[in-house]
Amino acid sequence: MFFILKLFSRLPLRLLYFIASLLKFPLQVIYRRKLVVKNLKMIFKNHSEDQINQIVKDFYKGFCDVVVEILKATTISEKEISRRVRFVNPEIIFQAKEKSESILFYASHQCNWEWMALASGANLTVPGDVIYKPLQNENADQFIYTMRSRFGGKPISKDKAAREILRLKGKHRIIGLVADQSPPREHVHWAHFLGVETDFYPGLVQLPYLMQAPAVFGRITKAKRGFYEVELIKIGEPPYEKDDFSVLQNYIRETERLIEDHPEDYLWTHNRWKHTREENEEIINFPSSHK
């Protein structure tokens, strides 16, 4: 199956986008539409029914594009990914390189996060090591691992993240993490995200302390179909103290702003709010930018 997918990925992007355009209509009906609408109504309480429906329509259009783009990522050339994902202020990465230090790269499920990770190695001449959760299906996991390993990257399993990251300390690498995923129920930090009590991985607080490295947020936006721009926003600077929540706070604020500006490009099919906070669990109270 994955051999067929790789062959399929060799089709020109214009043909893949044509297929994506055909897929958006049935997917709006059969793939998680109820969850998408539920999430949007929970977050955008003041939006009208027409506004919600427009975001849903625009979301599925972009979602289908991202699906075929991720498939294309298995064979896309370094030159092509560099052309399609532009970093508008790469000097932040180059400054870290001059100091021979790693940099923590926080991202969200906005636009095409996989292309952004690949482009960091192609555009910034610095390999991007993305922390990831291995898939249960070994063949699928190997397929994704191989894709993410292109252009010098080395994906890091979340179960081995602490050990691997300490090993990389002092080396110039980009440690990437898509930090808005829903974590397992145990050992989480609770904070307000988009106006909703939301659980976050504790590693988002632990990593800056362990690495004592600068942290940036990748604000990715769509320039046009198949082309993206990434602005790097500083969200943390060492030294960090233990249980320093500033990076998490800044990450949440920047992610909220990005979603507010471009709600159609967020991954609303993700069941992000499947857990609720128990009464005895502490919530971190810092200002949210969501209105």
mmCIF file of C-alpha atoms in Angstrom:
data_model
loop_
_atom_site.group_PDB
_atom_site.id
_atom_site.type_symbol
_atom_site.label_atom_id
_atom_site.label_comp_id
_atom_site.label_asym_id
_atom_site.label_seq_id
_atom_site.Cartn_x
_atom_site.Cartn_y
_atom_site.Cartn_z
ATOM 1 C CA MET A 1 0.000 0.000 0.000
ATOM 2 C CA PHE A 2 2.727 2.474 0.976
ATOM 3 C CA PHE A 3 4.637 1.614 -2.187
ATOM 4 C CA ILE A 4 1.523 2.622 -4.145
ATOM 5 C CA LEU A 5 1.258 5.860 -2.137
ATOM 6 C CA LYS A 6 4.859 6.689 -2.948
ATOM 7 C CA LEU A 7 4.226 6.100 -6.645
ATOM 8 C CA PHE A 8 1.118 8.259 -6.369
ATOM 9 C CA SER A 9 3.202 11.016 -4.770
ATOM 10 C CA ARG A 10 5.233 11.311 -7.977
ATOM 11 C CA LEU A 11 2.261 12.810 -9.763
ATOM 12 C CA PRO A 12 2.636 16.542 -10.501
ATOM 13 C CA LEU A 13 1.253 18.783 -7.774
ATOM 14 C CA ARG A 14 -1.216 20.375 -10.187
ATOM 15 C CA LEU A 15 -2.791 16.937 -10.728
ATOM 16 C CA LEU A 16 -2.752 16.188 -6.996
ATOM 17 C CA TYR A 17 -4.510 19.495 -6.350
ATOM 18 C CA PHE A 18 -7.146 18.579 -8.936
ATOM 19 C CA ILE A 19 -7.761 15.355 -6.993
ATOM 20 C CA ALA A 20 -7.887 17.361 -3.739
ATOM 21 C CA SER A 21 -10.562 19.614 -5.253
ATOM 22 C CA LEU A 22 -12.668 16.543 -6.041
ATOM 23 C CA LEU A 23 -12.212 15.134 -2.538
ATOM 24 C CA LYS A 24 -13.333 18.210 -0.609
ATOM 25 C CA PHE A 25 -17.039 17.691 -1.377
ATOM 26 C CA PRO A 26 -17.422 14.100 -0.111
ATOM 27 C CA LEU A 27 -15.062 14.674 2.828
ATOM 28 C CA GLN A 28 -17.242 17.529 4.084
ATOM 29 C CA VAL A 29 -19.993 14.964 4.490
ATOM 30 C CA ILE A 30 -18.239 11.780 5.614
ATOM 31 C CA TYR A 31 -15.119 12.843 7.509
ATOM 32 C CA ARG A 32 -15.562 14.264 11.027
ATOM 33 C CA ARG A 33 -17.844 17.126 10.037
ATOM 34 C CA LYS A 34 -19.737 16.939 13.345
ATOM 35 C CA LEU A 35 -16.465 17.251 15.268
ATOM 36 C CA VAL A 36 -15.316 20.172 13.112
ATOM 37 C CA VAL A 37 -18.602 22.047 13.648
ATOM 38 C CA LYS A 38 -18.597 21.222 17.376
ATOM 39 C CA ASN A 39 -15.041 22.553 17.809
ATOM 40 C CA LEU A 40 -15.741 25.725 15.843
ATOM 41 C CA LYS A 41 -18.948 26.519 17.736
ATOM 42 C CA MET A 42 -17.180 25.964 21.056
ATOM 43 C CA ILE A 43 -14.326 28.328 20.146
ATOM 44 C CA PHE A 44 -16.157 30.970 18.105
ATOM 45 C CA LYS A 45 -19.249 31.404 20.246
ATOM 46 C CA ASN A 46 -20.131 34.774 18.745
ATOM 47 C CA HIS A 47 -20.010 33.591 15.140
ATOM 48 C CA SER A 48 -23.238 33.185 13.192
ATOM 49 C CA GLU A 49 -24.282 29.902 11.575
ATOM 50 C CA ASP A 50 -23.289 31.302 8.174
ATOM 51 C CA GLN A 51 -19.829 32.267 9.451
ATOM 52 C CA ILE A 52 -19.271 28.800 10.939
ATOM 53 C CA ASN A 53 -20.401 27.133 7.699
ATOM 54 C CA GLN A 54 -18.014 29.289 5.673
ATOM 55 C CA ILE A 55 -15.081 28.327 7.893
ATOM 56 C CA VAL A 56 -16.094 24.657 7.548
ATOM 57 C CA LYS A 57 -16.154 24.965 3.760
ATOM 58 C CA ASP A 58 -12.793 26.749 3.632
ATOM 59 C CA PHE A 59 -11.300 24.298 6.132
ATOM 60 C CA TYR A 60 -12.076 21.200 4.057
ATOM 61 C CA LYS A 61 -10.705 22.860 0.939
ATOM 62 C CA GLY A 62 -7.376 23.542 2.660
ATOM 63 C CA PHE A 63 -7.410 20.209 4.483
ATOM 64 C CA CYS A 64 -7.607 18.241 1.214
ATOM 65 C CA ASP A 65 -4.703 20.289 -0.162
ATOM 66 C CA VAL A 66 -2.610 19.483 2.929
ATOM 67 C CA VAL A 67 -3.393 15.760 2.562
ATOM 68 C CA VAL A 68 -1.989 15.605 -0.981
ATOM 69 C CA GLU A 69 0.901 17.919 -0.037
ATOM 70 C CA ILE A 70 1.933 15.598 2.803
ATOM 71 C CA LEU A 71 1.782 12.698 0.363
ATOM 72 C CA LYS A 72 3.965 14.706 -2.041
ATOM 73 C CA ALA A 73 6.453 15.275 0.789
ATOM 74 C CA THR A 74 7.751 11.724 0.341
ATOM 75 C CA THR A 75 9.240 12.585 -3.075
ATOM 76 C CA ILE A 76 9.354 16.377 -3.347
ATOM 77 C CA SER A 77 12.830 17.740 -4.114
ATOM 78 C CA GLU A 78 14.839 19.927 -1.788
ATOM 79 C CA LYS A 79 14.783 22.708 -4.364
ATOM 80 C CA GLU A 80 11.008 22.520 -4.695
ATOM 81 C CA ILE A 81 10.278 22.528 -0.949
ATOM 82 C CA SER A 82 12.626 25.521 -0.575
ATOM 83 C CA ARG A 83 10.685 27.363 -3.254
ATOM 84 C CA ARG A 84 7.306 26.611 -1.721
ATOM 85 C CA VAL A 85 8.053 27.350 1.957
ATOM 86 C CA ARG A 86 9.757 30.682 2.609
ATOM 87 C CA PHE A 87 11.142 31.732 5.975
ATOM 88 C CA VAL A 88 10.774 35.495 6.148
ATOM 89 C CA ASN A 89 13.275 36.048 8.985
ATOM 90 C CA PRO A 90 15.758 33.151 9.031
ATOM 91 C CA GLU A 91 18.381 35.298 10.779
ATOM 92 C CA ILE A 92 17.060 34.041 14.136
ATOM 93 C CA ILE A 93 18.240 30.546 13.194
ATOM 94 C CA PHE A 94 21.531 31.799 11.740
ATOM 95 C CA GLN A 95 22.297 33.732 14.932
ATOM 96 C CA ALA A 96 21.851 30.545 16.941
ATOM 97 C CA LYS A 97 24.159 28.745 14.499
ATOM 98 C CA GLU A 98 26.878 31.338 15.100
ATOM 99 C CA LYS A 99 26.629 30.585 18.816
ATOM 100 C CA SER A 100 26.635 26.810 18.155
ATOM 101 C CA GLU A 101 23.425 26.361 20.105
ATOM 102 C CA SER A 102 20.240 24.441 19.401
ATOM 103 C CA ILE A 103 16.904 26.139 19.065
ATOM 104 C CA LEU A 104 13.465 24.908 20.139
ATOM 105 C CA PHE A 105 10.940 25.272 17.335
ATOM 106 C CA TYR A 106 7.313 25.227 18.495
ATOM 107 C CA ALA A 107 4.589 24.743 15.875
ATOM 108 C CA SER A 108 0.854 24.116 15.747
ATOM 109 C CA HIS A 109 -1.390 22.120 13.426
ATOM 110 C CA GLN A 110 -1.804 25.089 11.133
ATOM 111 C CA CYS A 111 -1.497 24.983 7.322
ATOM 112 C CA ASN A 112 1.113 22.366 6.336
ATOM 113 C CA TRP A 113 3.253 21.715 9.416
ATOM 114 C CA GLU A 114 5.000 18.770 7.708
ATOM 115 C CA TRP A 115 6.284 20.923 4.848
ATOM 116 C CA MET A 116 7.442 23.516 7.368
ATOM 117 C CA ALA A 117 9.519 20.874 9.170
ATOM 118 C CA LEU A 118 11.043 19.615 5.918
ATOM 119 C CA ALA A 119 11.764 23.141 4.729
ATOM 120 C CA SER A 120 13.704 23.955 7.894
ATOM 121 C CA GLY A 121 16.390 21.500 6.798
ATOM 122 C CA ALA A 122 16.251 22.573 3.158
ATOM 123 C CA ASN A 123 16.022 26.349 3.642
ATOM 124 C CA LEU A 124 17.861 26.968 6.870
ATOM 125 C CA THR A 125 20.753 24.528 6.340
ATOM 126 C CA VAL A 126 20.011 23.222 9.832
ATOM 127 C CA PRO A 127 18.503 19.751 10.313
ATOM 128 C CA GLY A 128 15.138 19.688 12.029
ATOM 129 C CA ASP A 129 14.656 16.903 14.586
ATOM 130 C CA VAL A 130 10.915 16.648 15.196
ATOM 131 C CA ILE A 131 9.603 15.043 18.376
ATOM 132 C CA TYR A 132 6.786 12.687 17.402
ATOM 133 C CA LYS A 133 4.460 10.021 18.737
ATOM 134 C CA PRO A 134 5.140 6.705 16.939
ATOM 135 C CA LEU A 135 2.160 5.217 15.111
ATOM 136 C CA GLN A 136 0.815 1.837 16.185
ATOM 137 C CA ASN A 137 1.008 0.473 12.647
ATOM 138 C CA GLU A 138 4.702 -0.257 12.044
ATOM 139 C CA ASN A 139 4.508 0.155 8.270
ATOM 140 C CA ALA A 140 2.697 3.485 8.569
ATOM 141 C CA ASP A 141 5.161 4.626 11.225
ATOM 142 C CA GLN A 142 8.126 3.740 8.997
ATOM 143 C CA PHE A 143 6.521 5.556 6.066
ATOM 144 C CA ILE A 144 6.117 8.761 8.112
ATOM 145 C CA TYR A 145 9.556 8.398 9.722
ATOM 146 C CA THR A 146 11.220 8.107 6.314
ATOM 147 C CA MET A 147 9.376 11.176 5.045
ATOM 148 C CA ARG A 148 10.383 13.255 8.067
ATOM 149 C CA SER A 149 14.003 12.105 7.835
ATOM 150 C CA ARG A 150 14.544 13.731 4.459
ATOM 151 C CA PHE A 151 16.967 16.661 4.150
ATOM 152 C CA GLY A 152 18.930 15.725 7.284
ATOM 153 C CA GLY A 153 16.195 15.534 9.897
ATOM 154 C CA LYS A 154 16.096 12.823 12.559
ATOM 155 C CA PRO A 155 12.640 12.326 14.130
ATOM 156 C CA ILE A 156 12.762 11.725 17.887
ATOM 157 C CA SER A 157 10.245 9.425 19.569
ATOM 158 C CA LYS A 158 8.569 11.204 22.474
ATOM 159 C CA ASP A 159 9.443 8.237 24.705
ATOM 160 C CA LYS A 160 13.163 8.862 24.084
ATOM 161 C CA ALA A 161 12.948 12.647 23.804
ATOM 162 C CA ALA A 162 14.550 13.611 27.132
ATOM 163 C CA ARG A 163 17.606 11.389 26.581
ATOM 164 C CA GLU A 164 18.087 12.380 22.935
ATOM 165 C CA ILE A 165 17.638 16.084 23.602
ATOM 166 C CA LEU A 166 20.195 16.074 26.391
ATOM 167 C CA ARG A 167 22.584 14.333 23.998
ATOM 168 C CA LEU A 168 22.034 17.116 21.467
ATOM 169 C CA LYS A 169 22.566 19.873 24.025
ATOM 170 C CA GLY A 170 25.288 22.234 22.815
ATOM 171 C CA LYS A 171 24.923 21.130 19.181
ATOM 172 C CA HIS A 172 23.288 23.291 16.544
ATOM 173 C CA ARG A 173 20.044 21.527 15.759
ATOM 174 C CA ILE A 174 16.415 22.568 15.438
ATOM 175 C CA ILE A 175 14.302 20.592 17.909
ATOM 176 C CA GLY A 176 10.769 20.772 16.550
ATOM 177 C CA LEU A 177 7.527 19.944 18.279
ATOM 178 C CA VAL A 178 3.928 20.368 17.209
ATOM 179 C CA ALA A 179 2.872 21.408 20.672
ATOM 180 C CA ASP A 180 -0.924 21.573 20.461
ATOM 181 C CA GLN A 181 -1.572 17.825 20.402
ATOM 182 C CA SER A 182 -3.845 16.207 22.958
ATOM 183 C CA PRO A 183 -1.636 14.391 25.498
ATOM 184 C CA PRO A 184 -2.414 11.209 27.464
ATOM 185 C CA ARG A 185 -4.633 11.844 30.462
ATOM 186 C CA GLU A 186 -1.866 11.555 33.064
ATOM 187 C CA HIS A 187 0.701 14.217 34.003
ATOM 188 C CA VAL A 188 -0.534 17.238 32.066
ATOM 189 C CA HIS A 189 -0.567 20.994 32.466
ATOM 190 C CA TRP A 190 -3.943 22.707 32.216
ATOM 191 C CA ALA A 191 -4.285 26.187 30.768
ATOM 192 C CA HIS A 192 -6.870 28.284 28.951
ATOM 193 C CA PHE A 193 -6.472 27.885 25.183
ATOM 194 C CA LEU A 194 -8.936 29.632 22.874
ATOM 195 C CA GLY A 195 -11.116 30.244 25.919
ATOM 196 C CA VAL A 196 -11.344 26.550 26.831
ATOM 197 C CA GLU A 197 -9.588 24.624 29.616
ATOM 198 C CA THR A 198 -7.049 22.570 27.660
ATOM 199 C CA ASP A 199 -4.419 19.982 28.579
ATOM 200 C CA PHE A 200 -0.807 20.271 27.376
ATOM 201 C CA TYR A 201 2.196 17.967 27.489
ATOM 202 C CA PRO A 202 4.438 18.712 30.514
ATOM 203 C CA GLY A 203 7.412 18.480 28.150
ATOM 204 C CA LEU A 204 6.503 21.896 26.755
ATOM 205 C CA VAL A 205 7.669 23.312 30.084
ATOM 206 C CA GLN A 206 10.439 20.791 30.750
ATOM 207 C CA LEU A 207 12.230 21.082 27.398
ATOM 208 C CA PRO A 208 13.282 24.743 27.669
ATOM 209 C CA TYR A 209 14.631 24.042 31.172
ATOM 210 C CA LEU A 210 16.540 20.942 30.034
ATOM 211 C CA MET A 211 17.932 22.529 26.869
ATOM 212 C CA GLN A 212 18.437 26.119 28.060
ATOM 213 C CA ALA A 213 17.975 27.059 24.401
ATOM 214 C CA PRO A 214 16.092 29.863 22.636
ATOM 215 C CA ALA A 215 12.504 29.003 21.724
ATOM 216 C CA VAL A 216 10.674 30.235 18.624
ATOM 217 C CA PHE A 217 7.166 29.837 17.277
ATOM 218 C CA GLY A 218 6.711 29.098 13.581
ATOM 219 C CA ARG A 219 3.852 31.318 12.428
ATOM 220 C CA ILE A 220 2.988 29.667 9.120
ATOM 221 C CA THR A 221 0.483 31.279 6.743
ATOM 222 C CA LYS A 222 -0.635 30.458 3.227
ATOM 223 C CA ALA A 223 0.640 32.864 0.553
ATOM 224 C CA LYS A 224 -1.347 31.077 -2.152
ATOM 225 C CA ARG A 225 -2.222 27.504 -3.000
ATOM 226 C CA GLY A 226 0.871 25.372 -2.486
ATOM 227 C CA PHE A 227 3.025 28.204 -1.121
ATOM 228 C CA TYR A 228 3.622 29.159 2.502
ATOM 229 C CA GLU A 229 5.459 31.788 4.511
ATOM 230 C CA VAL A 230 6.892 31.228 7.972
ATOM 231 C CA GLU A 231 7.633 34.008 10.424
ATOM 232 C CA LEU A 232 9.813 33.027 13.380
ATOM 233 C CA ILE A 233 8.633 34.631 16.623
ATOM 234 C CA LYS A 234 10.794 34.476 19.747
ATOM 235 C CA ILE A 235 8.785 32.983 22.621
ATOM 236 C CA GLY A 236 11.590 32.232 25.058
ATOM 237 C CA GLU A 237 15.184 33.062 25.878
ATOM 238 C CA PRO A 238 17.355 31.286 28.488
ATOM 239 C CA PRO A 239 18.064 31.058 31.308
ATOM 240 C CA TYR A 240 14.891 29.279 32.385
ATOM 241 C CA GLU A 241 14.028 28.226 35.898
ATOM 242 C CA LYS A 242 12.400 24.901 36.717
ATOM 243 C CA ASP A 243 8.606 25.077 36.265
ATOM 244 C CA ASP A 244 8.957 28.222 34.165
ATOM 245 C CA PHE A 245 5.693 28.513 32.229
ATOM 246 C CA SER A 246 6.659 31.515 30.117
ATOM 247 C CA VAL A 247 7.373 29.541 26.917
ATOM 248 C CA LEU A 248 4.066 27.676 27.197
ATOM 249 C CA GLN A 249 2.252 30.952 27.857
ATOM 250 C CA ASN A 250 3.830 32.655 24.848
ATOM 251 C CA TYR A 251 3.216 29.602 22.662
ATOM 252 C CA ILE A 252 -0.482 29.585 23.550
ATOM 253 C CA ARG A 253 -0.772 33.327 22.892
ATOM 254 C CA GLU A 254 0.864 33.110 19.448
ATOM 255 C CA THR A 255 -1.155 30.037 18.459
ATOM 256 C CA GLU A 256 -4.378 31.766 19.456
ATOM 257 C CA ARG A 257 -3.494 34.824 17.398
ATOM 258 C CA LEU A 258 -2.714 32.697 14.368
ATOM 259 C CA ILE A 259 -5.974 30.760 14.641
ATOM 260 C CA GLU A 260 -7.958 33.965 15.125
ATOM 261 C CA ASP A 261 -6.408 35.413 11.967
ATOM 262 C CA HIS A 262 -6.766 32.256 9.841
ATOM 263 C CA PRO A 263 -9.295 29.895 11.447
ATOM 264 C CA GLU A 264 -9.815 27.920 8.234
ATOM 265 C CA ASP A 265 -6.200 26.683 8.301
ATOM 266 C CA TYR A 266 -6.303 24.995 11.735
ATOM 267 C CA LEU A 267 -6.756 21.217 12.071
ATOM 268 C CA TRP A 268 -10.319 21.170 13.390
ATOM 269 C CA THR A 269 -10.680 17.429 12.712
ATOM 270 C CA HIS A 270 -8.342 16.800 15.660
ATOM 271 C CA ASN A 271 -10.296 15.880 18.798
ATOM 272 C CA ARG A 272 -8.271 18.370 20.825
ATOM 273 C CA TRP A 273 -10.696 18.817 23.711
ATOM 274 C CA LYS A 274 -11.559 15.181 24.451
ATOM 275 C CA HIS A 275 -10.392 15.451 28.080
ATOM 276 C CA THR A 276 -11.865 17.630 30.812
ATOM 277 C CA ARG A 277 -10.108 18.882 33.899
ATOM 278 C CA GLU A 278 -10.874 17.234 37.226
ATOM 279 C CA GLU A 279 -11.684 19.497 40.173
ATOM 280 C CA ASN A 280 -8.453 18.600 41.979
ATOM 281 C CA GLU A 281 -6.240 19.428 38.970
ATOM 282 C CA GLU A 282 -4.586 22.825 38.990
ATOM 283 C CA ILE A 283 -4.997 25.189 36.053
ATOM 284 C CA ILE A 284 -2.393 27.750 35.058
ATOM 285 C CA ASN A 285 -4.079 31.120 34.916
ATOM 286 C CA PHE A 286 -2.419 33.538 32.531
ATOM 287 C CA PRO A 287 -4.057 35.964 30.119
ATOM 288 C CA SER A 288 -5.435 34.546 26.874
ATOM 289 C CA SER A 289 -5.543 36.536 23.637
ATOM 290 C CA HIS A 290 -8.765 34.780 22.556
ATOM 291 C CA LYS A 291 -11.880 36.915 22.673
#
